[in-house]
């Protein structure tokens, strides 16, 4: 047991390092020079001096360290014979600067500094913390709403499998499950944010334009709320089908077991059997889904956020990949990876603690 | 008498064999056809597949059959740029005015429009209920006959929606099937190795690993790095994926040679390959990054196009299949009949190929079908965002994207969405729901 946990923890930093290197290589393989893209974006149309552009490009590249070699070593053909490889070593390189910092304005990710965004020139951690708020809010709120709605549905349909309610709810949820979220979102926008039809909710954004600093907290909330209705519905409906299905299946699995028979045999009401005995034991897989919420929130939902123009993580990632804004994307890779892997680690160790057979199996 | 007995024995053995074969057929019919497959859903899927296969016959600009100056011609089927109207007149197919062509016989496809063809008169969001116009042979504008009607309307540029839907079916199903085949192959191999061999079964000589690693490095150098530095190299313009496959092929070849050359040698120092740890940790690594972000990042590397989308979706969806197979094989591995196989001295490959994989066809099949459903959703979502798509190719997602620009054009939103949802619904329902291992409910949660 101790050996298993120790080995599991030992692998953790290795996995993280592998993730860091893999994401670095993956992102550096994307063609396109971020400095050049930045210059093109900020280009003054009237200025067409090629010389100045070249100077500006070189300066930017030096500032970001893009002129440095990528990794500690590179394999190139030697000068006189192309068939013989030679290895060049570089102490100062892009990976080193990103990972360990460059000594003056970047501390490196190993000290928790993700660098400065190329596109917005603000620190990545600041950018992410300002953006992640909306993603987390929407994900958390919609998942809680989905649990709130789907657990009663799952309980009721598991209580009488094959009944009219069970069949109809199952059909409806299967249909809901099959509808792609982007279509659902577009339909919602077409129905409820359409000036030609019903214009109940605003079509995009998360808050009204113009300053809200002077308003009171209550005013702010009432102003923001209509913007969140349609995204929340979109986020909720697919997990609604998924969670109520999981609840139903896991309760049905539990209901077959002996201790339910015992509970019924001792004369307990069916309602109590369901709530006290079956539901509590069936909760584990349902809770497991919840652990997926946080990585999903950080990843955001690229499609939904871009439909509703929510300034969350999904939209940020989409824009950063478009602008080759490496520090932001790599930060997202590392943070989501760290959280997901920690979740795996904790759940593996907890499972091993709860069920000694697992670690025994793994050791033998 | 003895001969007679032998003959009887032989006959009974033969009969038994026939019975066994019939039994297998019966089992397949019972287990697979009657119990696993839901017929109405299958019918819907087959209808989609038929539309996808027959797309050029159902929707296209060029007529399928035309008879001019006494000759039968099939411009819809040929790839020529020109159409020979008569002995002495050639017409460029692109600019041919088929609708007003003087011909003895003409048969158009069901929808006489290409998905990317702009209708010059019926543009700017023509609804399904609007009157369609067309230019007659003398240049005047008349009301179009029903045969040339845009049944599901047009978009802003005047592209026919129904034609786009028909050709989009092709794109979506192609991406779904091919990418899931890639994912299934990778997932099956890695999952089987991780599940069957575990950490302490695969043994090999240290020097073999060293030789393979060295040859892998050498292959990488000569195939990936040298062509970049040498002008006019044979491998200069070849896609990265093909180079990668070539490297894998070379390594497999070398390892096969080593394996056969050292078959009878004993006494080499051997070490375990922790296959399960390597594969499990790499699947974990893959899963730790949200899939959509990974897809976006890889899509930025590759050139947009159909093959890129297939590869991207394929290489990001093997992880779940691999984990599924690993779990499935872990549970099958300790069954008594596998022990019997081992005690009879069967090789691992034979046990895997003949006894383990055939018994795990159900989760494989289920995962494949649900994988296609998930792929359809991802593919349409990506083309909705405009990522990695070829603008020349019709796609349901692009139609929906065009609909999002003008909510007055409800037909651009409703019809593609219905097409997507119905396909996903059929795919999700085609496998009948049963409780137990490998059943639909236990696998659908993975996707």
XYZ file of N, CA, C and O in Angstrom, chain A residues 3 7-8 11 15-16 18-19 22 25-27 29-31 75-78 81-86 170-171 174-183 186-187 189-190 193-196 203 242 245-246 248-249 252-253 256 295-296 298-300 302-303 306-308 314 317-318 321 324 329 332-333 336-338 340-341 344 348 361-364, chain B residues 199-200 221-222 225-226 229-231 233 276-277 280-281 283-290 292-298 300-302 323 326 330 334 376-382 384-387 396-397 400 403-404 406-411 413-422 424-426 428-429 433 435-436 440-442 444-447:
664
model
N 3.945 1.415 -0.628
C 4.798 1.379 -1.810
C 4.036 1.907 -3.029
O 4.555 2.680 -3.831
N 4.982 5.189 -5.103
C 5.300 5.136 -6.521
C 4.402 6.088 -7.312
O 4.829 6.755 -8.237
N 3.151 6.143 -6.898
C 2.193 7.008 -7.576
C 2.606 8.478 -7.448
O 2.539 9.233 -8.411
N 5.675 9.357 -9.568
C 5.424 9.563 -10.982
C 4.833 10.932 -11.275
O 4.860 11.382 -12.405
N 5.351 13.105 -14.680
C 4.264 13.349 -15.616
C 4.128 14.834 -15.917
O 3.934 15.236 -17.057
N 4.251 15.642 -14.874
C 4.108 17.088 -15.063
C 5.198 17.630 -15.974
O 4.928 18.428 -16.876
N 6.818 15.924 -18.190
C 6.521 15.439 -19.538
C 5.454 16.307 -20.180
O 5.541 16.650 -21.364
N 4.445 16.679 -19.385
C 3.379 17.543 -19.918
C 3.948 18.883 -20.359
O 3.629 19.386 -21.439
N 5.998 18.359 -23.521
C 5.140 18.014 -24.657
C 4.357 19.223 -25.130
O 4.270 19.482 -26.328
N 6.691 21.636 -26.969
C 7.033 21.199 -28.328
C 5.829 21.359 -29.245
O 5.930 21.871 -30.370
N 4.640 20.953 -28.745
C 3.427 21.030 -29.554
C 3.162 22.459 -29.998
O 2.897 22.735 -31.163
N 3.291 23.392 -29.047
C 2.936 24.768 -29.383
C 3.994 25.428 -30.243
O 3.692 26.267 -31.079
N 5.534 23.970 -32.478
C 5.417 23.424 -33.828
C 4.398 24.187 -34.659
O 4.327 24.004 -35.862
N 3.598 25.039 -34.004
C 2.612 25.808 -34.758
C 3.336 26.832 -35.620
O 4.142 27.615 -35.110
N 3.093 26.824 -36.913
C 3.781 27.798 -37.757
C 3.279 29.213 -37.488
O 2.139 29.409 -37.065
N 19.963 18.743 -33.137
C 20.731 17.865 -34.004
C 20.670 18.436 -35.409
O 19.588 18.648 -35.946
N 21.821 18.728 -35.958
C 21.862 19.247 -37.328
C 22.908 18.452 -38.100
O 23.810 17.864 -37.509
N 22.808 18.421 -39.413
C 23.871 17.770 -40.194
C 25.155 18.568 -40.057
O 25.120 19.800 -40.032
N 26.267 17.855 -39.954
C 27.530 18.582 -39.822
C 27.890 19.241 -41.154
O 27.372 18.878 -42.205
N 29.756 16.976 -44.122
C 29.070 15.792 -44.614
C 27.656 15.740 -44.024
O 27.477 15.677 -42.817
N 26.675 15.751 -44.923
C 25.283 15.853 -44.466
C 24.808 14.580 -43.770
O 23.847 14.582 -43.005
N 25.483 13.466 -44.033
C 25.008 12.183 -43.472
C 25.469 11.971 -42.042
O 25.026 11.041 -41.390
N 26.401 12.817 -41.585
C 26.869 12.649 -40.214
C 26.215 13.704 -39.337
O 26.343 14.898 -39.608
N 25.471 13.317 -38.334
C 24.822 14.309 -37.475
C 25.813 14.926 -36.499
O 26.780 14.293 -36.080
N 25.564 16.190 -36.179
C 26.333 16.800 -35.098
C 25.360 17.461 -34.143
O 24.280 17.901 -34.545
N -36.704 9.228 -20.314
C -35.522 8.672 -20.968
C -35.459 9.107 -22.430
O -34.409 9.517 -22.927
N -36.625 9.037 -23.107
C -36.656 9.456 -24.509
C -36.294 10.926 -24.637
O -35.448 11.312 -25.466
N -32.651 11.489 -23.983
C -31.805 11.008 -25.070
C -31.815 12.005 -26.223
O -30.775 12.283 -26.827
N -32.994 12.539 -26.502
C -33.069 13.537 -27.579
C -32.243 14.770 -27.205
O -31.448 15.269 -28.008
N -32.400 15.234 -25.960
C -31.631 16.396 -25.503
C -30.135 16.124 -25.615
O -29.362 16.982 -26.026
N -29.756 14.905 -25.252
C -28.343 14.519 -25.246
C -27.776 14.551 -26.659
O -26.588 14.782 -26.855
N -28.631 14.301 -27.658
C -28.152 14.218 -29.034
C -28.078 15.570 -29.723
O -27.580 15.661 -30.834
N -28.634 16.599 -29.090
C -28.617 17.910 -29.737
C -27.273 18.574 -29.473
O -26.870 18.720 -28.330
N -26.557 18.960 -30.511
C -25.275 19.626 -30.266
C -25.486 20.980 -29.609
O -26.432 21.700 -29.934
N -24.571 21.318 -28.685
C -24.792 22.533 -27.896
C -24.772 23.784 -28.756
O -25.487 24.736 -28.474
N -23.960 23.781 -29.813
C -23.906 25.018 -30.600
C -25.209 25.248 -31.351
O -25.624 26.377 -31.561
N -25.883 24.138 -31.734
C -27.176 24.308 -32.397
C -28.218 24.797 -31.393
O -29.015 25.688 -31.681
N -27.657 28.392 -30.783
C -28.111 29.215 -31.907
C -29.632 29.305 -31.927
O -30.202 30.365 -32.196
N -30.297 28.168 -31.636
C -31.761 28.181 -31.590
C -32.257 29.129 -30.504
O -33.192 29.909 -30.734
N -30.730 31.690 -29.265
C -30.499 33.069 -29.700
C -31.543 33.478 -30.731
O -32.058 34.596 -30.713
N -31.873 32.539 -31.629
C -32.825 32.847 -32.691
C -34.211 33.097 -32.113
O -34.956 33.930 -32.612
N -33.412 36.066 -28.530
C -32.574 37.266 -28.611
C -32.634 37.830 -30.014
O -31.670 38.377 -30.526
N -33.785 37.636 -30.638
C -33.931 38.026 -32.024
C -34.851 39.239 -32.101
O -36.003 39.171 -31.717
N -34.354 40.369 -32.563
C -35.206 41.565 -32.589
C -36.454 41.382 -33.437
O -37.462 42.051 -33.214
N -36.408 40.449 -34.414
C -37.578 40.257 -35.256
C -38.598 39.337 -34.617
O -39.728 39.236 -35.080
N -28.149 39.383 -26.687
C -27.604 38.329 -27.539
C -26.174 37.968 -27.193
O -25.764 36.832 -27.372
N -26.996 13.778 -19.010
C -25.896 12.899 -18.621
C -26.006 12.490 -17.148
O -25.947 11.298 -16.809
N -29.078 10.274 -16.211
C -28.821 8.912 -16.685
C -27.919 8.168 -15.712
O -28.190 7.020 -15.349
N -26.829 8.847 -15.318
C -25.891 8.207 -14.397
C -26.581 7.856 -13.086
O -26.386 6.758 -12.549
N -29.741 7.272 -12.566
C -30.681 6.169 -12.779
C -29.934 4.824 -12.842
O -30.293 3.874 -12.155
N -28.859 4.787 -13.643
C -28.144 3.522 -13.809
C -27.538 3.064 -12.494
O -27.656 1.893 -12.113
N -30.151 1.753 -10.137
C -30.656 0.442 -10.570
C -29.652 -0.653 -10.242
O -30.030 -1.765 -9.861
N -28.359 -0.324 -10.408
C -27.326 -1.308 -10.063
C -27.380 -1.660 -8.582
O -27.269 -2.828 -8.199
N -30.246 -3.944 -7.120
C -30.179 -5.393 -7.314
C -29.462 -6.097 -6.168
O -29.512 -7.308 -6.065
N -11.554 21.251 -14.240
C -10.794 21.341 -15.486
C -11.646 21.859 -16.634
O -11.181 22.664 -17.450
N -12.907 21.427 -16.673
C -13.786 21.891 -17.748
C -13.983 23.394 -17.655
O -14.035 24.085 -18.671
N -11.843 25.571 -16.475
C -10.650 26.279 -16.913
C -10.520 26.199 -18.426
O -10.205 27.175 -19.089
N -10.803 25.010 -18.952
C -10.788 24.898 -20.403
C -11.886 25.742 -21.012
O -11.751 26.218 -22.125
N -12.942 25.928 -20.249
C -14.072 26.671 -20.773
C -14.706 25.895 -21.906
O -14.253 24.826 -22.273
N -15.168 26.372 -25.608
C -14.765 27.291 -26.669
C -15.962 27.690 -27.515
O -16.180 28.866 -27.806
N -16.773 26.694 -27.875
C -17.859 26.963 -28.820
C -18.925 27.840 -28.177
O -19.325 28.864 -28.727
N -17.740 31.360 -27.556
C -17.614 32.213 -28.736
C -18.983 32.541 -29.319
O -19.137 33.595 -29.940
N -19.988 31.680 -29.107
C -21.329 32.031 -29.599
C -21.890 33.199 -28.803
O -22.410 34.163 -29.358
N -21.764 33.126 -27.480
C -22.367 34.158 -26.641
C -21.406 35.312 -26.344
O -21.738 36.197 -25.560
N -12.451 29.883 -22.548
C -12.571 29.266 -23.869
C -12.256 30.260 -24.973
O -11.450 29.993 -25.866
N -8.556 31.182 -24.988
C -7.695 30.170 -25.606
C -7.802 30.240 -27.123
O -6.796 30.206 -27.846
N -9.035 30.371 -27.594
C -9.268 30.448 -29.037
C -8.494 31.613 -29.636
O -7.768 31.460 -30.627
N -4.563 31.075 -29.440
C -4.004 30.179 -30.448
C -3.975 30.892 -31.784
O -3.028 30.770 -32.556
N -1.030 33.149 -31.769
C 0.218 32.469 -31.378
C 0.751 33.037 -30.063
O 1.935 33.280 -29.916
N -1.291 30.140 -23.835
C -1.733 28.767 -24.107
C -0.974 27.787 -23.227
O -1.554 26.852 -22.671
N -2.326 27.716 -19.824
C -3.577 26.963 -19.741
C -3.300 25.462 -19.733
O -3.848 24.707 -18.918
N -2.396 25.034 -20.620
C -2.042 23.609 -20.664
C -1.542 23.156 -19.289
O -1.962 22.131 -18.766
N -4.441 23.381 -16.407
C -5.445 22.306 -16.512
C -4.803 20.951 -16.252
O -5.381 20.102 -15.569
N -3.591 20.761 -16.793
C -2.912 19.493 -16.579
C -2.648 19.243 -15.103
O -2.896 18.161 -14.584
N -2.179 20.284 -14.425
C -1.875 20.153 -12.997
C -3.130 19.766 -12.217
O -3.116 18.830 -11.403
N -6.019 18.439 -13.341
C -6.555 17.126 -13.685
C -5.690 16.026 -13.085
O -6.196 15.053 -12.532
N -4.373 16.183 -13.195
C -3.487 15.133 -12.684
C -3.582 15.029 -11.173
O -3.534 13.921 -10.625
N -6.558 13.006 -10.499
C -6.296 11.582 -10.705
C -5.537 10.994 -9.522
O -5.866 9.920 -9.017
N -6.954 8.178 -7.148
C -6.291 6.870 -7.122
C -5.915 6.484 -5.697
O -6.127 5.352 -5.256
N -3.383 -5.444 -6.269
C -3.355 -5.860 -7.667
C -2.221 -5.189 -8.406
O -1.513 -5.806 -9.185
N -2.043 -3.895 -8.138
C -1.041 -3.168 -8.903
C 0.369 -3.615 -8.519
O 1.280 -3.547 -9.325
N 0.520 -4.035 -7.265
C 1.864 -4.436 -6.878
C 2.213 -5.810 -7.410
O 3.359 -6.130 -7.641
N 1.191 -6.648 -7.575
C 1.494 -7.999 -8.065
C 1.080 -8.157 -9.525
O 0.000 -8.517 -9.822
N 2.787 -4.842 -16.321
C 4.130 -4.324 -16.115
C 5.201 -5.401 -16.098
O 6.369 -5.135 -16.319
N 4.798 -6.619 -15.755
C 5.846 -7.604 -15.461
C 5.735 -8.857 -16.315
O 5.965 -9.959 -15.843
N 16.570 11.067 -37.577
C 17.538 12.003 -38.150
C 17.492 11.967 -39.670
O 17.400 13.003 -40.323
N 17.537 10.754 -40.245
C 17.658 10.688 -41.695
C 16.346 10.985 -42.412
O 16.340 11.377 -43.564
N 15.202 15.158 -40.276
C 16.086 16.320 -40.199
C 16.869 16.535 -41.492
O 16.971 17.658 -41.977
N 17.402 15.461 -42.065
C 18.234 15.626 -43.257
C 17.476 16.301 -44.413
O 17.997 17.241 -45.012
N 17.574 20.069 -44.508
C 18.829 20.767 -44.774
C 19.364 20.503 -46.163
O 20.309 21.148 -46.582
N 18.809 19.528 -46.845
C 19.345 19.211 -48.150
C 18.324 19.578 -49.214
O 17.191 19.078 -49.192
N 18.685 20.448 -50.131
C 17.736 20.787 -51.189
C 17.523 19.598 -52.125
O 18.415 18.774 -52.307
N 15.741 16.961 -51.812
C 15.720 15.632 -51.218
C 14.417 14.941 -51.609
O 13.397 15.581 -51.835
N 2.319 -1.262 -19.075
C 1.104 -0.678 -18.505
C 1.364 0.724 -17.976
O 0.586 1.652 -18.228
N 2.502 0.876 -17.268
C 2.804 2.200 -16.709
C 2.976 3.215 -17.820
O 2.400 4.300 -17.792
N -0.485 3.816 -19.543
C -1.467 4.485 -18.667
C -1.079 5.930 -18.405
O -1.928 6.825 -18.421
N 0.230 6.154 -18.164
C 0.634 7.527 -17.881
C 0.470 8.402 -19.112
O 0.134 9.571 -19.014
N -1.765 8.015 -21.499
C -3.182 8.338 -21.682
C -3.612 9.412 -20.683
O -4.385 10.305 -21.015
N -3.065 9.321 -19.481
C -3.382 10.336 -18.474
C -2.907 11.719 -18.930
O -3.610 12.714 -18.779
N -1.706 11.717 -19.514
C -1.147 12.970 -20.024
C -2.062 13.562 -21.078
O -2.348 14.762 -21.084
N -2.550 12.693 -21.971
C -3.442 13.140 -23.029
C -4.737 13.680 -22.453
O -5.287 14.656 -22.934
N -5.239 12.996 -21.416
C -6.528 13.386 -20.870
C -6.448 14.621 -19.996
O -7.468 15.219 -19.684
N -5.218 14.975 -19.589
C -5.133 16.087 -18.645
C -5.376 17.427 -19.322
O -5.641 18.408 -18.659
N -5.280 17.464 -20.643
C -5.572 18.708 -21.348
C -6.960 18.563 -21.966
O -7.229 17.554 -22.602
N -7.844 19.543 -21.753
C -9.175 19.440 -22.347
C -9.078 19.213 -23.853
O -8.225 19.800 -24.525
N -10.843 19.918 -26.479
C -11.074 20.985 -27.458
C -9.826 21.853 -27.614
O -9.479 22.263 -28.726
N -9.119 22.108 -26.499
C -7.906 22.928 -26.573
C -6.837 22.200 -27.376
O -6.155 22.789 -28.224
N -6.729 20.894 -27.110
C -5.747 20.091 -27.834
C -6.044 20.128 -29.331
O -5.145 20.316 -30.163
N -7.333 19.966 -29.667
C -7.727 19.980 -31.076
C -7.395 21.333 -31.706
O -6.844 21.396 -32.807
N -7.688 22.410 -30.976
C -7.395 23.745 -31.516
C -5.910 23.902 -31.780
O -5.497 24.422 -32.819
N -5.085 23.437 -30.812
C -3.637 23.603 -30.955
C -3.117 22.787 -32.130
O -2.309 23.277 -32.933
N -3.595 21.530 -32.259
C -3.096 20.707 -33.364
C -3.612 21.249 -34.694
O -2.902 21.230 -35.703
N -4.036 24.231 -35.464
C -3.237 25.385 -35.872
C -1.958 24.951 -36.567
O -1.401 25.687 -37.378
N -1.467 23.737 -36.234
C -0.228 23.267 -36.857
C -0.474 22.811 -38.286
O 0.308 23.069 -39.176
N -1.583 22.103 -38.492
C -1.779 21.437 -39.772
C -2.474 22.351 -40.763
O -3.151 23.305 -40.403
N -8.368 3.120 -22.821
C -8.699 2.822 -21.414
C -9.780 1.764 -21.315
O -9.740 0.875 -20.461
N -8.289 -1.593 -22.104
C -7.425 -2.035 -21.011
C -8.280 -2.665 -19.911
O -8.001 -3.766 -19.443
N -8.266 -6.566 -18.901
C -7.897 -6.927 -17.521
C -8.919 -7.882 -16.930
O -8.572 -8.815 -16.199
N -8.002 -12.938 -16.573
C -7.940 -13.914 -15.495
C -9.038 -14.971 -15.570
O -9.249 -15.714 -14.629
N -19.102 13.258 -34.870
C -20.018 14.094 -35.650
C -20.209 15.426 -34.944
O -20.146 16.501 -35.554
N -20.379 15.357 -33.619
C -20.576 16.584 -32.869
C -19.328 17.472 -32.947
O -19.433 18.684 -33.142
N -18.161 16.873 -32.813
C -16.933 17.673 -32.834
C -16.678 18.252 -34.220
O -16.343 19.424 -34.359
N -16.887 17.441 -35.231
C -16.606 17.909 -36.598
C -17.503 19.079 -36.952
O -17.037 20.112 -37.453
N -18.809 18.928 -36.680
C -19.710 20.029 -37.020
C -19.386 21.251 -36.161
O -19.460 22.379 -36.651
N -19.006 21.013 -34.905
C -18.648 22.140 -34.035
C -17.425 22.873 -34.558
O -17.375 24.105 -34.568
N -16.426 22.104 -35.024
C -15.208 22.735 -35.549
C -15.516 23.524 -36.802
O -15.047 24.662 -36.966
N -18.302 24.777 -37.538
C -19.112 25.912 -37.089
C -18.204 27.059 -36.649
O -18.470 28.223 -36.905
N -17.100 26.711 -35.971
C -16.143 27.748 -35.561
C -15.248 28.179 -36.714
O -14.537 29.169 -36.617
N -15.266 27.396 -37.792
C -14.407 27.720 -38.929
C -12.985 27.252 -38.752
O -12.062 27.861 -39.279
N -12.781 26.155 -38.005
C -11.426 25.671 -37.757
C -11.161 24.459 -38.634
O -11.931 23.499 -38.640
N -22.111 20.695 -42.657
C -23.281 21.127 -41.894
C -22.939 22.294 -40.974
O -23.743 23.201 -40.784
N -21.744 22.249 -40.423
C -21.345 23.305 -39.502
C -21.246 24.655 -40.195
O -21.631 25.684 -39.637
N -24.686 26.069 -40.677
C -25.186 26.626 -39.419
C -24.541 27.968 -39.115
O -25.195 28.901 -38.656
N -26.122 30.555 -40.939
C -27.426 30.868 -40.378
C -27.324 31.778 -39.171
O -28.225 32.559 -38.889
N -26.188 31.667 -38.451
C -26.046 32.473 -37.240
C -25.914 33.957 -37.564
O -26.207 34.806 -36.737
N -27.647 35.646 -39.724
C -28.933 36.292 -39.948
C -30.017 35.389 -39.369
O -30.332 34.344 -39.937
N -30.560 35.801 -38.221
C -31.540 34.930 -37.576
C -32.870 34.928 -38.311
O -33.728 34.102 -38.046
N -33.067 35.873 -39.250
C -34.285 35.824 -40.056
C -34.299 34.580 -40.937
O -35.360 34.057 -41.263
N -33.087 34.104 -41.308
C -33.006 32.934 -42.178
C -33.068 31.678 -41.336
O -32.084 30.969 -41.161
N -34.264 31.365 -40.839
C -34.403 30.218 -39.932
C -34.077 28.905 -40.615
O -33.636 27.959 -39.980
N -34.287 28.833 -41.940
C -34.035 27.566 -42.635
C -32.572 27.188 -42.631
O -32.234 26.016 -42.758
N -30.701 27.528 -40.061
C -30.390 27.027 -38.718
C -31.104 25.706 -38.464
O -30.513 24.750 -37.967
N -32.393 25.662 -38.829
C -33.210 24.505 -38.465
C -32.745 23.226 -39.177
O -32.505 22.206 -38.531
N -32.597 23.299 -40.506
C -32.390 22.057 -41.250
C -31.041 21.389 -40.969
O -30.998 20.189 -40.686
N -29.914 22.125 -41.007
C -28.655 21.441 -40.674
C -28.658 20.900 -39.248
O -28.190 19.790 -39.003
N -29.248 21.670 -38.320
C -29.291 21.216 -36.930
C -30.089 19.933 -36.794
O -29.691 19.009 -36.089
N -31.233 19.886 -37.511
C -32.038 18.663 -37.460
C -31.255 17.489 -38.033
O -31.312 16.377 -37.497
N -30.539 17.744 -39.126
C -29.761 16.666 -39.734
C -28.725 16.130 -38.750
O -28.592 14.912 -38.569
N -28.020 17.040 -38.070
C -26.995 16.610 -37.119
C -27.640 15.837 -35.974
O -27.223 14.724 -35.628
N -28.710 16.419 -35.398
C -29.308 15.792 -34.219
C -29.876 14.418 -34.541
O -29.736 13.477 -33.758
N -30.522 14.303 -35.708
C -31.111 13.008 -36.056
C -30.026 11.955 -36.223
O -30.180 10.811 -35.774
N -27.037 11.923 -34.777
C -26.463 11.580 -33.477
C -27.453 10.734 -32.674
O -27.079 9.755 -32.012
N -28.729 11.083 -32.775
C -29.759 10.309 -32.066
C -29.766 8.865 -32.553
O -29.813 7.925 -31.752
N -29.686 8.690 -33.869
C -29.702 7.332 -34.423
C -28.466 6.562 -33.979
O -28.546 5.385 -33.611
N -26.654 7.104 -31.303
C -26.693 6.809 -29.873
C -27.700 5.714 -29.548
O -27.595 5.061 -28.520
N -28.709 5.520 -30.432
C -29.736 4.547 -30.097
C -29.590 3.225 -30.801
O -30.347 2.297 -30.528
N -30.241 -1.003 -25.375
C -29.814 -0.827 -23.993
C -30.012 -2.112 -23.206
O -31.087 -2.662 -23.145
N -28.504 -4.073 -19.470
C -27.625 -3.902 -18.318
C -26.528 -4.938 -18.364
O -26.681 -6.001 -18.929
N -25.420 -4.611 -17.766
C -24.336 -5.573 -17.714
C -23.085 -5.047 -18.374
O -23.041 -3.935 -18.895
N -24.677 -0.651 -23.279
C -24.648 0.699 -23.786
C -24.397 1.705 -22.665
O -23.554 2.574 -22.775
N -25.135 1.526 -21.565
C -25.070 2.545 -20.528
C -23.706 2.621 -19.863
O -23.280 3.682 -19.430
N -23.048 1.453 -19.785
C -21.758 1.506 -19.106
C -20.705 2.151 -19.993
O -19.667 2.564 -19.515
N -21.581 4.494 -22.694
C -21.955 5.830 -23.184
C -21.404 6.906 -22.252
O -21.046 7.992 -22.675
N -21.262 6.567 -20.971
C -20.767 7.570 -20.032
C -19.317 7.933 -20.291
O -18.836 8.947 -19.816
N -18.616 7.054 -21.028
C -17.229 7.369 -21.327
C -17.109 8.393 -22.437
O -16.061 8.972 -22.642
N -18.177 8.577 -23.196
C -18.043 9.474 -24.347
C -18.805 10.752 -24.136
O -19.927 10.874 -24.292
